């Protein structure tokens, strides 16, 4: 098991994550992010998302190459200053490749990854780093 904070990554700014390893080389992750982007004149955009991912680990005892794939149920809400707001819910496809340091006996863990996002409007890549604790 592991809990970690990801900066950048699947949540764009951050995600708080819990991960469970079912086997030495397979884990599942659930995360949460919530943030608001403010344009002080026109509107606010609030995003809430939950990354759900399957992760495959390749490597030795403490150092791994990781590949992940999953979905992110996402809610986007706008609040226009002079009009009523609107909201939309959708699924964003996501994946990543990266490096992971996670000691086999638990303790401090580190990840660096390049996530990819896929929507009906196209795809894009980003970067992220994670710090946390494995137990």
PDB file of C-alpha atoms in Angstrom:
ATOM      1  CA  UNK A   1       0.000   0.000   0.000  1.00  0.00           C
ATOM      2  CA  UNK A   2       1.075   3.569  -0.518  1.00  0.00           C
ATOM      3  CA  UNK A   3      -0.255   7.081  -0.001  1.00  0.00           C
ATOM      4  CA  UNK A   4       1.296   9.944  -1.914  1.00  0.00           C
ATOM      5  CA  UNK A   5       0.931  13.483  -3.171  1.00  0.00           C
ATOM      6  CA  UNK A   6       1.450  13.946  -6.888  1.00  0.00           C
ATOM      7  CA  UNK A   7       2.406  17.417  -8.115  1.00  0.00           C
ATOM      8  CA  UNK A   8       1.445  17.937 -11.744  1.00  0.00           C
ATOM      9  CA  UNK A   9       0.568  14.526 -13.131  1.00  0.00           C
ATOM     10  CA  UNK A  10      -2.974  13.271 -13.638  1.00  0.00           C
ATOM     11  CA  UNK A  11      -4.520  16.108 -11.613  1.00  0.00           C
ATOM     12  CA  UNK A  12      -2.798  18.899 -13.606  1.00  0.00           C
ATOM     13  CA  UNK A  13      -1.844  20.724 -10.358  1.00  0.00           C
ATOM     14  CA  UNK A  14      -1.965  17.956  -7.729  1.00  0.00           C
ATOM     15  CA  UNK A  15      -3.640  14.709  -6.684  1.00  0.00           C
ATOM     16  CA  UNK A  16      -3.844  12.933  -3.354  1.00  0.00           C
ATOM     17  CA  UNK A  17      -3.585   9.175  -3.972  1.00  0.00           C
ATOM     18  CA  UNK A  18      -4.009   5.776  -2.367  1.00  0.00           C
ATOM     19  CA  UNK A  19      -2.516   2.749  -4.086  1.00  0.00           C
ATOM     20  CA  UNK A  20      -2.784  -0.962  -3.355  1.00  0.00           C
ATOM     21  CA  UNK A  21      -0.368  -3.535  -4.763  1.00  0.00           C
ATOM     22  CA  UNK A  22      -2.072  -6.794  -5.584  1.00  0.00           C
ATOM     23  CA  UNK A  23       1.191  -8.422  -6.661  1.00  0.00           C
ATOM     24  CA  UNK A  24       4.842  -7.378  -6.892  1.00  0.00           C
ATOM     25  CA  UNK A  25       4.316  -5.973 -10.377  1.00  0.00           C
ATOM     26  CA  UNK A  26       0.650  -4.877 -10.384  1.00  0.00           C
ATOM     27  CA  UNK A  27      -1.137  -2.097  -8.449  1.00  0.00           C
ATOM     28  CA  UNK A  28      -4.356  -0.065  -8.604  1.00  0.00           C
ATOM     29  CA  UNK A  29      -4.612   3.596  -7.698  1.00  0.00           C
ATOM     30  CA  UNK A  30      -7.423   5.954  -6.789  1.00  0.00           C
ATOM     31  CA  UNK A  31      -6.824   9.688  -6.493  1.00  0.00           C
ATOM     32  CA  UNK A  32      -8.603  12.971  -5.925  1.00  0.00           C
ATOM     33  CA  UNK A  33      -8.072  16.541  -7.117  1.00  0.00           C
ATOM     34  CA  UNK A  34     -10.171  19.688  -6.800  1.00  0.00           C
ATOM     35  CA  UNK A  35      -9.158  23.183  -7.894  1.00  0.00           C
ATOM     36  CA  UNK A  36     -10.586  26.456  -9.178  1.00  0.00           C
ATOM     37  CA  UNK A  37      -9.107  28.639 -11.890  1.00  0.00           C
ATOM     38  CA  UNK A  38     -10.240  32.231 -11.471  1.00  0.00           C
ATOM     39  CA  UNK A  39     -10.623  34.905 -14.093  1.00  0.00           C
ATOM     40  CA  UNK A  40     -11.585  37.809 -11.843  1.00  0.00           C
ATOM     41  CA  UNK A  41     -13.603  39.593 -14.526  1.00  0.00           C
ATOM     42  CA  UNK A  42     -15.580  36.879 -16.303  1.00  0.00           C
ATOM     43  CA  UNK A  43     -15.771  33.479 -14.593  1.00  0.00           C
ATOM     44  CA  UNK A  44     -14.374  30.714 -12.435  1.00  0.00           C
ATOM     45  CA  UNK A  45     -13.694  27.163 -13.644  1.00  0.00           C
ATOM     46  CA  UNK A  46     -13.774  24.453 -10.981  1.00  0.00           C
ATOM     47  CA  UNK A  47     -12.466  20.966 -11.742  1.00  0.00           C
ATOM     48  CA  UNK A  48     -13.016  17.884  -9.579  1.00  0.00           C
ATOM     49  CA  UNK A  49     -11.510  14.625 -10.778  1.00  0.00           C
ATOM     50  CA  UNK A  50     -10.836  11.083  -9.556  1.00  0.00           C
ATOM     51  CA  UNK A  51      -7.992   9.239 -11.341  1.00  0.00           C
ATOM     52  CA  UNK A  52      -8.622   5.457 -11.335  1.00  0.00           C
ATOM     53  CA  UNK A  53      -5.654   3.533 -12.697  1.00  0.00           C
ATOM     54  CA  UNK A  54      -4.081   0.119 -13.153  1.00  0.00           C
ATOM     55  CA  UNK A  55      -0.274   0.219 -12.867  1.00  0.00           C
ATOM     56  CA  UNK A  56       2.257  -2.316 -14.111  1.00  0.00           C
ATOM     57  CA  UNK A  57       5.755  -2.251 -12.574  1.00  0.00           C
ATOM     58  CA  UNK A  58       8.845  -3.517 -14.358  1.00  0.00           C
ATOM     59  CA  UNK A  59      12.127  -3.840 -12.506  1.00  0.00           C
ATOM     60  CA  UNK A  60      13.886  -4.972  -9.399  1.00  0.00           C
ATOM     61  CA  UNK A  61      13.413  -4.708  -5.675  1.00  0.00           C
ATOM     62  CA  UNK A  62      13.241  -0.932  -5.113  1.00  0.00           C
ATOM     63  CA  UNK A  63      13.542   0.737  -8.556  1.00  0.00           C
ATOM     64  CA  UNK A  64      10.842   0.315 -11.198  1.00  0.00           C
ATOM     65  CA  UNK A  65       9.763   1.467 -14.616  1.00  0.00           C
ATOM     66  CA  UNK A  66       5.996   1.900 -14.446  1.00  0.00           C
ATOM     67  CA  UNK A  67       3.243   1.970 -17.041  1.00  0.00           C
ATOM     68  CA  UNK A  68      -0.287   2.953 -16.079  1.00  0.00           C
ATOM     69  CA  UNK A  69      -3.652   3.244 -17.784  1.00  0.00           C
ATOM     70  CA  UNK A  70      -7.058   4.287 -16.580  1.00  0.00           C
ATOM     71  CA  UNK A  71      -9.871   6.795 -16.556  1.00  0.00           C
ATOM     72  CA  UNK A  72     -10.606  10.025 -14.734  1.00  0.00           C
ATOM     73  CA  UNK A  73     -14.267  10.777 -14.017  1.00  0.00           C
ATOM     74  CA  UNK A  74     -14.264  14.588 -14.080  1.00  0.00           C
ATOM     75  CA  UNK A  75     -16.744  17.318 -13.188  1.00  0.00           C
ATOM     76  CA  UNK A  76     -16.176  20.805 -14.621  1.00  0.00           C
ATOM     77  CA  UNK A  77     -18.236  23.734 -13.346  1.00  0.00           C
ATOM     78  CA  UNK A  78     -18.247  27.324 -14.533  1.00  0.00           C
ATOM     79  CA  UNK A  79     -19.588  30.251 -12.567  1.00  0.00           C
ATOM     80  CA  UNK A  80     -20.100  33.312 -14.750  1.00  0.00           C
ATOM     81  CA  UNK A  81     -20.152  36.612 -12.909  1.00  0.00           C
ATOM     82  CA  UNK A  82     -23.454  37.948 -14.283  1.00  0.00           C
ATOM     83  CA  UNK A  83     -25.175  34.763 -15.475  1.00  0.00           C
ATOM     84  CA  UNK A  84     -25.987  31.383 -14.006  1.00  0.00           C
ATOM     85  CA  UNK A  85     -23.198  28.830 -14.205  1.00  0.00           C
ATOM     86  CA  UNK A  86     -23.120  25.459 -15.866  1.00  0.00           C
ATOM     87  CA  UNK A  87     -21.516  22.101 -15.227  1.00  0.00           C
ATOM     88  CA  UNK A  88     -20.512  19.051 -17.212  1.00  0.00           C
ATOM     89  CA  UNK A  89     -19.386  15.582 -16.277  1.00  0.00           C
ATOM     90  CA  UNK A  90     -17.210  13.373 -18.435  1.00  0.00           C
ATOM     91  CA  UNK A  91     -14.564  10.685 -18.574  1.00  0.00           C
ATOM     92  CA  UNK A  92     -10.974  11.513 -19.504  1.00  0.00           C
ATOM     93  CA  UNK A  93      -8.770   8.636 -20.624  1.00  0.00           C
ATOM     94  CA  UNK A  94      -5.324   8.692 -19.074  1.00  0.00           C
ATOM     95  CA  UNK A  95      -2.075   6.788 -18.960  1.00  0.00           C
ATOM     96  CA  UNK A  96       1.521   7.348 -17.943  1.00  0.00           C
ATOM     97  CA  UNK A  97       5.073   6.069 -18.110  1.00  0.00           C
ATOM     98  CA  UNK A  98       7.653   6.816 -15.468  1.00  0.00           C
ATOM     99  CA  UNK A  99      10.172   5.884 -12.815  1.00  0.00           C
ATOM    100  CA  UNK A 100       9.348   4.754  -9.276  1.00  0.00           C
ATOM    101  CA  UNK A 101      11.515   4.330  -6.200  1.00  0.00           C
ATOM    102  CA  UNK A 102       9.634   2.279  -3.595  1.00  0.00           C
ATOM    103  CA  UNK A 103      11.586   0.259  -1.010  1.00  0.00           C
ATOM    104  CA  UNK A 104      10.386  -3.329  -0.657  1.00  0.00           C
ATOM    105  CA  UNK A 105      10.214  -2.947   3.133  1.00  0.00           C
ATOM    106  CA  UNK A 106       8.175   0.303   2.953  1.00  0.00           C
ATOM    107  CA  UNK A 107       9.034   3.893   3.777  1.00  0.00           C
ATOM    108  CA  UNK A 108       9.616   6.959   1.606  1.00  0.00           C
ATOM    109  CA  UNK A 109       8.617   6.573  -2.049  1.00  0.00           C
ATOM    110  CA  UNK A 110       9.216   8.778  -5.092  1.00  0.00           C
ATOM    111  CA  UNK A 111       7.743   8.788  -8.598  1.00  0.00           C
ATOM    112  CA  UNK A 112       8.415  10.821 -11.736  1.00  0.00           C
ATOM    113  CA  UNK A 113       6.083  10.332 -14.679  1.00  0.00           C
ATOM    114  CA  UNK A 114       4.814  11.627 -17.988  1.00  0.00           C
ATOM    115  CA  UNK A 115       1.010  11.328 -18.035  1.00  0.00           C
ATOM    116  CA  UNK A 116      -1.039  11.370 -21.217  1.00  0.00           C
ATOM    117  CA  UNK A 117      -4.653  12.565 -21.450  1.00  0.00           C
ATOM    118  CA  UNK A 118      -7.142  11.542 -24.141  1.00  0.00           C
ATOM    119  CA  UNK A 119     -10.508  13.217 -24.721  1.00  0.00           C
ATOM    120  CA  UNK A 120     -12.862  13.476 -27.664  1.00  0.00           C
ATOM    121  CA  UNK A 121     -11.094  16.765 -28.518  1.00  0.00           C
ATOM    122  CA  UNK A 122      -7.588  15.320 -28.705  1.00  0.00           C
ATOM    123  CA  UNK A 123      -4.665  14.216 -26.547  1.00  0.00           C
ATOM    124  CA  UNK A 124      -1.865  15.834 -24.607  1.00  0.00           C
ATOM    125  CA  UNK A 125       1.056  15.039 -22.324  1.00  0.00           C
ATOM    126  CA  UNK A 126       2.255  16.592 -19.077  1.00  0.00           C
ATOM    127  CA  UNK A 127       4.775  15.877 -16.300  1.00  0.00           C
ATOM    128  CA  UNK A 128       4.528  15.010 -12.636  1.00  0.00           C
ATOM    129  CA  UNK A 129       6.432  14.015  -9.496  1.00  0.00           C
ATOM    130  CA  UNK A 130       5.117  12.168  -6.438  1.00  0.00           C
ATOM    131  CA  UNK A 131       6.280  11.911  -2.832  1.00  0.00           C
ATOM    132  CA  UNK A 132       4.753   9.631  -0.271  1.00  0.00           C
ATOM    133  CA  UNK A 133       4.922   6.689   2.068  1.00  0.00           C
ATOM    134  CA  UNK A 134       4.675   2.974   1.259  1.00  0.00           C
ATOM    135  CA  UNK A 135       3.612   0.467   3.903  1.00  0.00           C
TER     136      UNK A 135
END
